[in-house]
Coordinates of C-alpha atoms in Angstrom, one line a residue:
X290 CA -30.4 -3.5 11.0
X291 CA -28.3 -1.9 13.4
X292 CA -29.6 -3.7 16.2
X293 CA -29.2 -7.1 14.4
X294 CA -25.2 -5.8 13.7
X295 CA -24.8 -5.5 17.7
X296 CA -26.8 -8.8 18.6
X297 CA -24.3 -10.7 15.7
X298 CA -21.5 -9.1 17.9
X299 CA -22.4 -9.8 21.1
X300 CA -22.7 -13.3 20.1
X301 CA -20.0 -13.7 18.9
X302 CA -18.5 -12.7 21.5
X303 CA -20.0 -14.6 24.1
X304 CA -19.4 -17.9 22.0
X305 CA -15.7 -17.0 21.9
X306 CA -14.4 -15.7 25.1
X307 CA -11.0 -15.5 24.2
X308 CA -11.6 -12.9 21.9
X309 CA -10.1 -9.4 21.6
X310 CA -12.7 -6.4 21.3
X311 CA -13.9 -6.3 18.2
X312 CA -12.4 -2.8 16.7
X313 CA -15.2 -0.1 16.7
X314 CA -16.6 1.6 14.1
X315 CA -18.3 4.3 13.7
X316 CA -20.5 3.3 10.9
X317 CA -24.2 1.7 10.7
X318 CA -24.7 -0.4 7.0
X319 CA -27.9 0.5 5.2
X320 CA -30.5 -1.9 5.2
X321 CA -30.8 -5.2 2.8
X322 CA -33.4 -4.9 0.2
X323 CA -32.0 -7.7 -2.0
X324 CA -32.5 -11.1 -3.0
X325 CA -32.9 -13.6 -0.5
X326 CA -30.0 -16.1 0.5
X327 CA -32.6 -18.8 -0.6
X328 CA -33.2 -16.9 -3.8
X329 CA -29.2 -16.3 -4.6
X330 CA -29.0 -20.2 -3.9
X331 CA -31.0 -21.0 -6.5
X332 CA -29.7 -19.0 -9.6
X333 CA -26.2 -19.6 -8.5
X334 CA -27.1 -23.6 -8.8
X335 CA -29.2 -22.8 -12.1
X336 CA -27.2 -20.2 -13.8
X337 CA -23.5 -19.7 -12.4
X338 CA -20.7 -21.7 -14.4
X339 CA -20.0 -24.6 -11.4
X340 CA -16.3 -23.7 -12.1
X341 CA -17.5 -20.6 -9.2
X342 CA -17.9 -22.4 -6.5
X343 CA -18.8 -21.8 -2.8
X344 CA -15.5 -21.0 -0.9
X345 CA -17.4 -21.8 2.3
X346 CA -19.6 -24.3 3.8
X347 CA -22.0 -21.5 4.9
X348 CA -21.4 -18.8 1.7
X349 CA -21.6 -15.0 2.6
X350 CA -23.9 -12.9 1.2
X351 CA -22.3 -9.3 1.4
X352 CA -24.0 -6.0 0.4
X353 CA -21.8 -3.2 2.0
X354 CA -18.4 -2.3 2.6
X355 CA -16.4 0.5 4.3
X356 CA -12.7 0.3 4.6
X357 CA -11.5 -2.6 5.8
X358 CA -15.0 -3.7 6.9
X359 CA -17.4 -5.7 5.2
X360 CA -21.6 -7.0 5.8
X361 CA -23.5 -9.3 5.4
X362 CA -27.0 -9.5 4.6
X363 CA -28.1 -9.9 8.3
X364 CA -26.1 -6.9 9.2
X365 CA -23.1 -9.1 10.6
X366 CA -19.5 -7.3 10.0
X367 CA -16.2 -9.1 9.1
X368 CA -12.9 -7.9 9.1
X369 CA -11.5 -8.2 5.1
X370 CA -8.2 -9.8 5.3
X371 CA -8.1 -10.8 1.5
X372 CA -9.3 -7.2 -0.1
X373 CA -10.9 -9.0 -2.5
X374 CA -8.2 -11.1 -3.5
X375 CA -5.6 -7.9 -3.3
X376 CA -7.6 -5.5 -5.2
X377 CA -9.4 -3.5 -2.9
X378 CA -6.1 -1.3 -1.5
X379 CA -7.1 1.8 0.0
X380 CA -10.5 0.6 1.8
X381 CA -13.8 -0.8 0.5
X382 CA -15.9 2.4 -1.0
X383 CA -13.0 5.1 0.3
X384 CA -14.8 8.6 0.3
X385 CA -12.1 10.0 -1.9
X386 CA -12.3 7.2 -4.6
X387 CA -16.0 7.1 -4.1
X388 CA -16.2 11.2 -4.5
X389 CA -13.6 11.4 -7.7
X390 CA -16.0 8.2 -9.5
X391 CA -19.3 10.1 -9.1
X392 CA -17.9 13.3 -10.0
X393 CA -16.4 11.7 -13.1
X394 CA -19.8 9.8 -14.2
X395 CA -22.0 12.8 -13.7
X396 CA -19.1 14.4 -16.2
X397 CA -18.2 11.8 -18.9
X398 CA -18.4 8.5 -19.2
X399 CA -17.1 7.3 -21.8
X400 CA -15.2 7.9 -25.1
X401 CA -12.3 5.3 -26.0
X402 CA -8.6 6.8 -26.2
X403 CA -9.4 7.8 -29.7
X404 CA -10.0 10.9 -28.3
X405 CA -8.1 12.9 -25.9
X406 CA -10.1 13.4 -22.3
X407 CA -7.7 15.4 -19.3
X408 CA -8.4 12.3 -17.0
X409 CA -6.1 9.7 -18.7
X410 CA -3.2 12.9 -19.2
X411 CA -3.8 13.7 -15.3
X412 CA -3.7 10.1 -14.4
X413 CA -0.5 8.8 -16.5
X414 CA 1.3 11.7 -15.5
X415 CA 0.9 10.9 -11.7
X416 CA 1.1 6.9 -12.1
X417 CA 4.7 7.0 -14.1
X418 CA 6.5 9.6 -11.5
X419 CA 6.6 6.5 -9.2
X420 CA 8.5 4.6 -11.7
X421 CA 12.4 4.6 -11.4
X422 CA 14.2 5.0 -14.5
X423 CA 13.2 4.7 -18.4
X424 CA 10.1 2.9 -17.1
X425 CA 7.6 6.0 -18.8
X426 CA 5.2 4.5 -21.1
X427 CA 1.5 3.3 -19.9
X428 CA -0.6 1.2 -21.5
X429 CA -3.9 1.6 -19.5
X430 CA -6.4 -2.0 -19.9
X431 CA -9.0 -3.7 -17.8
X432 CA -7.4 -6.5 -16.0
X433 CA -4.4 -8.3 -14.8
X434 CA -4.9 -10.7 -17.6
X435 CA -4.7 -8.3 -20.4
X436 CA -1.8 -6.9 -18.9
X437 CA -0.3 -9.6 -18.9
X438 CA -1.0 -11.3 -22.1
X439 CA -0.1 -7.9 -23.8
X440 CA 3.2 -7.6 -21.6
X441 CA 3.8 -11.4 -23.7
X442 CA 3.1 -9.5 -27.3
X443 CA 5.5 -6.2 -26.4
X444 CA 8.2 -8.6 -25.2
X445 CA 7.8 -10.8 -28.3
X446 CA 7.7 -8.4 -30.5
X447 CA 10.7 -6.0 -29.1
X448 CA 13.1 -9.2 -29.1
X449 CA 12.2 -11.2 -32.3
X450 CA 12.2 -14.2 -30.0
X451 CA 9.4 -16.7 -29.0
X452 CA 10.1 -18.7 -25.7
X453 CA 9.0 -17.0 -22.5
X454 CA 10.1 -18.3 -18.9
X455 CA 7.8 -18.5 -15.5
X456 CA 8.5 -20.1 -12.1
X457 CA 6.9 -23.1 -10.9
X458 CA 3.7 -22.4 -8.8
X459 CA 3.2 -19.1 -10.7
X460 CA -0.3 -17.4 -11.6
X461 CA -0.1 -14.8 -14.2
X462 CA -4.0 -15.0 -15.9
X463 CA -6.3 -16.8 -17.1
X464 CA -6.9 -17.1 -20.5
X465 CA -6.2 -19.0 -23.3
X466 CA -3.1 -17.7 -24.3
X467 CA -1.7 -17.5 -20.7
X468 CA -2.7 -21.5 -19.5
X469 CA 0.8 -21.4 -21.0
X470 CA 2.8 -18.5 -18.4
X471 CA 0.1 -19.7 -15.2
X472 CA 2.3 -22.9 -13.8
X473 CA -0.1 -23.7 -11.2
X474 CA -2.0 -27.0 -11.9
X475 CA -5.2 -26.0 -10.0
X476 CA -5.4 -23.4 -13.2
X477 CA -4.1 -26.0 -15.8
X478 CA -6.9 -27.5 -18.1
X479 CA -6.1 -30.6 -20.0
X480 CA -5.8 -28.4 -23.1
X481 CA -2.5 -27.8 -25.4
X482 CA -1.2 -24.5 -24.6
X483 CA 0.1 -22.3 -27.1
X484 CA 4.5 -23.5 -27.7
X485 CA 6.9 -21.2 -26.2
X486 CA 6.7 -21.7 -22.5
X487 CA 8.8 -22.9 -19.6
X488 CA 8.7 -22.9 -15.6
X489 CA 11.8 -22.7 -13.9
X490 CA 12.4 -24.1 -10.8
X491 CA 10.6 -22.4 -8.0
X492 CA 13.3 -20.9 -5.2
X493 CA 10.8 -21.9 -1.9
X494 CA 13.2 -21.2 0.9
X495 CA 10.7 -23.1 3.0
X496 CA 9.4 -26.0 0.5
X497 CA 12.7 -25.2 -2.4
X498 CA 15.8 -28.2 -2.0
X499 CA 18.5 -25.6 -0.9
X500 CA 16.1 -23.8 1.5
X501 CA 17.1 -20.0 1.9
X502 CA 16.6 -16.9 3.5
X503 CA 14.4 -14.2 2.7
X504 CA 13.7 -10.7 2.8
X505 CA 11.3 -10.9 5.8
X506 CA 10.9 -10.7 9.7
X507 CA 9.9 -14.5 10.0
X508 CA 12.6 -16.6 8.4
X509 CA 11.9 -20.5 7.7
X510 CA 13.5 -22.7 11.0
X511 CA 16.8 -23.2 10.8
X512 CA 17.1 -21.3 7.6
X513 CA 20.7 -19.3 7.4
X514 CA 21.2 -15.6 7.7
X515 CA 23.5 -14.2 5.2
X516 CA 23.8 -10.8 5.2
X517 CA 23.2 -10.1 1.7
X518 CA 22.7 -12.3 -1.2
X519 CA 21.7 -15.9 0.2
X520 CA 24.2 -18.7 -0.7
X521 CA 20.7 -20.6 -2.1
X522 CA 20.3 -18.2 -4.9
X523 CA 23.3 -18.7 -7.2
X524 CA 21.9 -22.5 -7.1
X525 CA 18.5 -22.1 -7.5
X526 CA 20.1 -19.2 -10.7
X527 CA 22.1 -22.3 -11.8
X528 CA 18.9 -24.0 -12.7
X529 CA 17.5 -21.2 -14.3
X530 CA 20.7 -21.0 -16.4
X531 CA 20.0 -24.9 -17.3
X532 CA 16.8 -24.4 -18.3
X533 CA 18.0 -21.7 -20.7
X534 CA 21.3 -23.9 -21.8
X535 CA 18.9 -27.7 -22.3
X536 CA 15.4 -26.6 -23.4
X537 CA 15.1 -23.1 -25.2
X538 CA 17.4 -22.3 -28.2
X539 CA 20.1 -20.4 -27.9
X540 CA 19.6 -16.4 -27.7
X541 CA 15.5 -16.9 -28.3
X542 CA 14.2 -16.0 -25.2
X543 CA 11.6 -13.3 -24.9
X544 CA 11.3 -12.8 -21.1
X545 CA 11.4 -13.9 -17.7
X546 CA 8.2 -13.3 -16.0
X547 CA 7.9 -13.5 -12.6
X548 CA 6.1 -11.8 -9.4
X549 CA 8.1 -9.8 -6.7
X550 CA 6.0 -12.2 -4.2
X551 CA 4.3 -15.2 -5.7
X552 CA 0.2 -14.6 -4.4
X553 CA -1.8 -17.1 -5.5
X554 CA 1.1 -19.7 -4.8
X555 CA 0.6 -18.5 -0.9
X556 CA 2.7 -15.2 -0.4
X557 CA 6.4 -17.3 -1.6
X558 CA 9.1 -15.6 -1.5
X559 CA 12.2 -16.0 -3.0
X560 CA 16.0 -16.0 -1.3
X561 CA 17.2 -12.9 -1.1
X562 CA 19.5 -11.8 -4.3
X563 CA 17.4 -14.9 -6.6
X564 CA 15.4 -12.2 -8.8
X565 CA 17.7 -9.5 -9.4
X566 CA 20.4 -12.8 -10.5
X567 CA 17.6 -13.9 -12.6
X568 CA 16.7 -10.5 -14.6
X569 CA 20.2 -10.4 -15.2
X570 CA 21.0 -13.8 -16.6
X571 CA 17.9 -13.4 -19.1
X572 CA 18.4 -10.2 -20.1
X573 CA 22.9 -11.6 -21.0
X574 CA 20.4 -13.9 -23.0
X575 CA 19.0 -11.4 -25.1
X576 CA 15.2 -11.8 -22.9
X577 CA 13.1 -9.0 -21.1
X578 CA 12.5 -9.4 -17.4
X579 CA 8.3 -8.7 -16.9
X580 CA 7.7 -7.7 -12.8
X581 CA 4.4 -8.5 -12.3
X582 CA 3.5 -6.1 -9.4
X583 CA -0.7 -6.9 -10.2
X584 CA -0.5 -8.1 -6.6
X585 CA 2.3 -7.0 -4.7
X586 CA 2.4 -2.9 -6.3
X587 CA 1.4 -0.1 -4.6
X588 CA 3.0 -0.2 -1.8
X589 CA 1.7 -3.0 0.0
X590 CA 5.4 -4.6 0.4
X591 CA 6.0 -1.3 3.0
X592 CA 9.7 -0.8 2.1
X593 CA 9.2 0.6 -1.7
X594 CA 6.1 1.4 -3.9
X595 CA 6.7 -1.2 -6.5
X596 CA 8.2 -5.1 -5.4
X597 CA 10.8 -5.8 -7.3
X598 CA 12.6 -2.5 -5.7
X599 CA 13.3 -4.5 -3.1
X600 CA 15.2 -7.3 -4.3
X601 CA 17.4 -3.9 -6.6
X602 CA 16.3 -5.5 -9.7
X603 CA 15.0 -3.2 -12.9
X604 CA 12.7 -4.5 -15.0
X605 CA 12.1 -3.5 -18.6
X606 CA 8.4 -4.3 -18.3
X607 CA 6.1 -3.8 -15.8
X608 CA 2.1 -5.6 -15.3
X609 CA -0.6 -3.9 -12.8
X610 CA -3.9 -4.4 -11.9
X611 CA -6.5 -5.3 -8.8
X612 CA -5.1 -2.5 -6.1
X613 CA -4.3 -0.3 -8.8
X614 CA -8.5 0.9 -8.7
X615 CA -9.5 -0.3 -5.2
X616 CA -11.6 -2.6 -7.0
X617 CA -12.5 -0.9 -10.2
X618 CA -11.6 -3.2 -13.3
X619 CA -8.6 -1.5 -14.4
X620 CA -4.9 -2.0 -15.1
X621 CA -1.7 -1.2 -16.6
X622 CA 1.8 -1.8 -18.6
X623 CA 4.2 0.1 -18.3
X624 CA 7.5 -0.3 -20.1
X625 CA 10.4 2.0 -22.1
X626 CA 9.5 4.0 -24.9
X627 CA 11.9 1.9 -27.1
X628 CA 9.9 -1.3 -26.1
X629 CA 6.7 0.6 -27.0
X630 CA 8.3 1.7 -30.4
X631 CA 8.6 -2.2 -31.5
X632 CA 4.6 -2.7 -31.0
X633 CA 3.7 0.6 -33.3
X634 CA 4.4 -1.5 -36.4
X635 CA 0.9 -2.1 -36.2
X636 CA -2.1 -0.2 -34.5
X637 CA -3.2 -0.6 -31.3
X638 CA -6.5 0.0 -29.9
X639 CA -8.4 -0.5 -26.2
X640 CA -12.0 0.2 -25.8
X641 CA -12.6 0.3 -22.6
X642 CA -8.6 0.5 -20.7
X643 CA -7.9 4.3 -19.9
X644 CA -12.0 5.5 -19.9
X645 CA -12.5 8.4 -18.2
X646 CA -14.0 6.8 -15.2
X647 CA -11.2 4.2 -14.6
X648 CA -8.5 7.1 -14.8
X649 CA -10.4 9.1 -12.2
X650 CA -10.4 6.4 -9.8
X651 CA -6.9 5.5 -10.4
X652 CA -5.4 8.6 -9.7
X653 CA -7.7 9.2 -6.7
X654 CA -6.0 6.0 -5.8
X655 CA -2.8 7.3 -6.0
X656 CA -3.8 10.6 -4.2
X657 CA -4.8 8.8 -1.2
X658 CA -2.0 6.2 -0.9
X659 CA 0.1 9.3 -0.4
X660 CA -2.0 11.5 1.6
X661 CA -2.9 8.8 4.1
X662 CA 0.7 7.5 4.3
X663 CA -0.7 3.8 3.3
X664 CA 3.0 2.5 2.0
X665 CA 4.3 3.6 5.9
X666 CA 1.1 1.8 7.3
X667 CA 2.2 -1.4 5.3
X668 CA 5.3 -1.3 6.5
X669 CA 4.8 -0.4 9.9
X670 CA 1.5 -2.8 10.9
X671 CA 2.7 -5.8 8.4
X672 CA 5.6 -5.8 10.9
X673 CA 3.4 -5.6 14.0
X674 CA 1.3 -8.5 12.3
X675 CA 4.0 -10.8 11.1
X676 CA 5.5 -10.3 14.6
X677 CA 2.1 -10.9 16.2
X678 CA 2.2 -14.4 13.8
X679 CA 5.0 -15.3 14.4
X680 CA 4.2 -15.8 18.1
X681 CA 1.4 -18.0 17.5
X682 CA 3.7 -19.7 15.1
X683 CA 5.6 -20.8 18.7
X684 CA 2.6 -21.9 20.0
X685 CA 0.6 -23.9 17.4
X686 CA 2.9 -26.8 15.6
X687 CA 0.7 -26.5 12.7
X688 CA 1.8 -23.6 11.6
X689 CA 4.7 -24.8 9.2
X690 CA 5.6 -21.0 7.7
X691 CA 4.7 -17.7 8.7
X692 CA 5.8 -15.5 5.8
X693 CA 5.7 -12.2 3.9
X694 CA 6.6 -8.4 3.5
X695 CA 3.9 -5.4 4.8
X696 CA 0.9 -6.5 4.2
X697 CA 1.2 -9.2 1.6
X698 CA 1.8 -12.6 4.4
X699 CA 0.7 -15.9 4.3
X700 CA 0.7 -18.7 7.0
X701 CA 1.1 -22.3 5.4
X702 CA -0.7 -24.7 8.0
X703 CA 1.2 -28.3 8.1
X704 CA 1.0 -31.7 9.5
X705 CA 2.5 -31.0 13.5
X706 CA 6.3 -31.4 13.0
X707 CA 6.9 -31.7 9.8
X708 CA 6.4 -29.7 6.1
X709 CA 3.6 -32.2 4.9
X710 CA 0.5 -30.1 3.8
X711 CA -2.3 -30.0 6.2
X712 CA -4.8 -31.5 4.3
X713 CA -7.3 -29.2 2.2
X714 CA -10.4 -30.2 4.1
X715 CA -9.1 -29.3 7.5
X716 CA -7.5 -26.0 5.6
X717 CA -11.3 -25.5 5.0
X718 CA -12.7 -26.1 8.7
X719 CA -10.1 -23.7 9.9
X720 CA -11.0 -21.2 7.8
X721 CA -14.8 -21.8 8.1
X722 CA -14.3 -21.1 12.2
X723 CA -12.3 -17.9 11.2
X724 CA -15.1 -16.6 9.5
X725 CA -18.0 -17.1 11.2
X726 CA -15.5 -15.4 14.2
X727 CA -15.9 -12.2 11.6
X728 CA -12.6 -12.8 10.2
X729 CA -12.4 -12.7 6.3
X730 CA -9.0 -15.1 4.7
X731 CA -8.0 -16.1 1.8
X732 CA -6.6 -19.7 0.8
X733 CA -4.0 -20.6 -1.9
X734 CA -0.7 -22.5 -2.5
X735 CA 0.5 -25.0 -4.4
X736 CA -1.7 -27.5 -1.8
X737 CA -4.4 -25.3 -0.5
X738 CA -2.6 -25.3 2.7
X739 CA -1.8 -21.5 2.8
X740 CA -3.6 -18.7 4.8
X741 CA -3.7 -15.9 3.0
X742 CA -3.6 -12.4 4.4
X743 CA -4.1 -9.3 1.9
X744 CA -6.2 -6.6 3.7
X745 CA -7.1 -3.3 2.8
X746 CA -3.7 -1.2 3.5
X747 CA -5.8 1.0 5.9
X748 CA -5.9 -1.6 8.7
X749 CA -4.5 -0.8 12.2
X750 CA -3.2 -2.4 15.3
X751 CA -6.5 -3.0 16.9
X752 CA -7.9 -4.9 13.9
X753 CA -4.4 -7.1 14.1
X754 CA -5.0 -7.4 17.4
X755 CA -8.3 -9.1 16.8
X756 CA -7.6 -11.0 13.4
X757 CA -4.9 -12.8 15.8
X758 CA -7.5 -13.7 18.4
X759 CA -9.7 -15.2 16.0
X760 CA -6.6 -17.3 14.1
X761 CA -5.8 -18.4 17.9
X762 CA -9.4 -19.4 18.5
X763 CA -9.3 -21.0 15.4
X764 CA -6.4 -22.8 15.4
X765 CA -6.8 -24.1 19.3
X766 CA -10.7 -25.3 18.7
X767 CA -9.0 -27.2 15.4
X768 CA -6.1 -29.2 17.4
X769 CA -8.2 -29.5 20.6
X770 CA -10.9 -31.4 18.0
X771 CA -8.5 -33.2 16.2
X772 CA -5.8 -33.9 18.7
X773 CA -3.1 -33.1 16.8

């Protein structure tokens, strides 16, 4: 197997000249023993739901990780620019995390929070000192949906009120009861959602009818640069205020949800001063503001732990999940003791959220986001690789937006000139050549036109350096083809 790893390597680099060292590592993958690809084809056909589909022409069939590093069946590696889709945050099977999981299973398992067990106690103690004022009460449940949906009831229920706002574009779940809060229509069914639910008007400084600018390096062409608030976000407010004013009745709001970055939508940001504007206009309303940090939390934005500290806004409820375990299911609310007080009119119970094993990992989590300086490395590499972007954003007319904070970016691929979407298909191709260059992406956006790049927080310089040689490969093989 090891052999095979160098051969893939060499190939690869021999097929693509123009590409920077691949980073080394000092790490050999065990040997596959599983299912063929041939076998996996077949019961994913057979017995997978066709709403999972294939992602790639060619599918991957991984079996290891470490860090930021990922294998394949055949031994190939990849760099992991999507973490899983955000979730993996310190590095795929981190010793620590690893170390404090096995410990934990070889100790206790299981019990439910009907009982008291010291991992939970350790753990909620250490995940609310990184929370800035009254924010003190944890709710520990197994996925961003949960959160989510149970960040719906506590809002509800604190304000007596029914009608819960979300911006266009938005993902918050998936789930019957939040079809409603997601306003992305590649997550819409044809179903009737339960009532209550609006989508204000998304502030897009690149795609958004006032424009903006944004609290990033890389600013959308010809955007302004206002020194504080942008002029955009008392307009793109205005709407907000309309949509409260026209369609919901008066003082029954419950809460503003909304994301400190929009992920799925493609890494959008808002102008700077829109969200803090926002909280505060709902909450004159009688509403709640819900930060849904699932994605952006942790200290992937570099400049603060949690998202929304960087646009000075304070929200009253707070949603977590995916990074929050490096990939274990696990997540979190977190919100004021007199929000919490509303929901104890009746019982509350979790079977699995807070289990022994889940709070061992997320405090090793925690542990080594500080002890390995990870927020710092978000901040300081996310600017090396927005900066590194940005510069192929001069060179390739494709490349409509380069955006993002740390390491939470995106790059939304356009017709040459102009803001039309680059069509899905050759979204696909590019990404298809990026991979089988050993790059890992992920894709999202309103149109499917968005590169998204989410890595482990551990990566460094070199592997920038090398994700951007691929990306230039990639994107010069696709306009030499196509001629664009």
């Amino acid at each position: 197997m090891v052999s095979l790893t160098i051969l893939n390597c060499n190939a690869m680099a021999r097929r693509f000249s123009a590409l920077a060292a691949l980073p080394r590592l000092d790490f050999l993958p065990k040997e596959y023993t599983g299912p063929s690809f041939k076998q996996t084809e077949s019961i994913k056909s057979e017995k997978f739901p066709p709403a999972v589909f294939n992602i790639y022409k060619k599918p991957l069939l991984l079996h290891q990780g470490f860090m930021q590093w990922l294998f394949d069946h055949e031994g190939k590696r990849y760099l992991d620019l999507i973490g899983g889709i955000v979730t993996v945050s310190v590095g795929h099977c981190h010793p620590k995390v690893t170390s404090a999981l096995h410990k934990q299973i070889d100790t206790l398992w299981h019990t439910t929070n009907i009982y008291r067990h010291p991992k939970i106690y350790e753990y909620i103690e250490k995940l609310t000192e990184k929370f800035p004022g009254d924010l003190k009460v944890v709710y520990l449940v197994n996925s961003g949906t949960e959160a989510n949906d149970l960040a719906i009831l506590l809002a509800k229920t604190y304000t007596g009120n029914n009608d819960v706002i979300s911006l266009q574009s938005s993902y918050h779940g998936y789930s019957s009861a939040l079809m409603g809060l997601t306003a992305s229509q590649s997550y819409r069914l044809p179903l009737a959602v339960p009532p209550g639910f609006y989508h204000a008007m998304l502030p897009d400084p690149f795609r958004g009818i006032w424009g903006g600018c944004r609290d990033s390096h890389s600013q959308v062409p010809g955007a302004c640069s206002c020194p504080g608030d942008c002029v955009t976000s008392d307009k793109y407010v205005h709407q907000l205020h309309e949509l409260l004013a026209n369609s919901i009745p008066a003082g029954r709001v419950a809460a503003l949800f909304a994301e400190s970055i929009q992920g799925v939508n493609g890494t959008v940001q808002f102008p700077k001063g829109y969200l803090r504007k926002a909280s505060e206009l709902i909450k004159k309303h009688g509403g709640l503001y819900v930060a849904d940090e699932v994605q952006s939390g942790f200290g992937r934005t570099g400049d603060a732990f949690w998202g929304f500290e960087t646009h000075g806004a304070m929200p009253d409820i707070v949603t977590l999940a995916k990074g929050i375990g490096n990939g274990f299911p696990m997540a979190a609310v977190v919100t004021t003791k007199e929000i919490a007080a509303a929901h104890a009119r009746a019982s509350y119970f979790n079977t699995f959220g807070g289990n022994p094993m889940a709070a061992a990992v997320g405090k090793a989590v925690l542990e080594v986001i500080e002890e390995e300086n990870l927020q710092e490395n978000c901040k300081v590499t996310g600017k090396y690789f927005i900066e590194r972007l940005m510069e192929l954003q001069k060179k390739y007319s494709i490349l409509g937006d380069v955006r993002g904070k740390g390491l939470m970016l995106g790059l939304e691929l356009v017709e040459p000139g102009t803001k039309t979407p680059l069509a899905a298909t050759d979204v696909a191709e590019i990404a298809e050549a990026v991979k089988e260059m050993g790059v890992l992406l992920g894709r999202g956006g309103r149109f499917n036109n968005v590169l998204r790049i989410k890595p482990p927080m551990c990566i460094g310089k070199q592997d920038v350096d090398f994700a951007v040689s691929v990306l230039d490969e990639a994107f010069g093989i696709f306009m030499k083809n196509t001629k664009k």
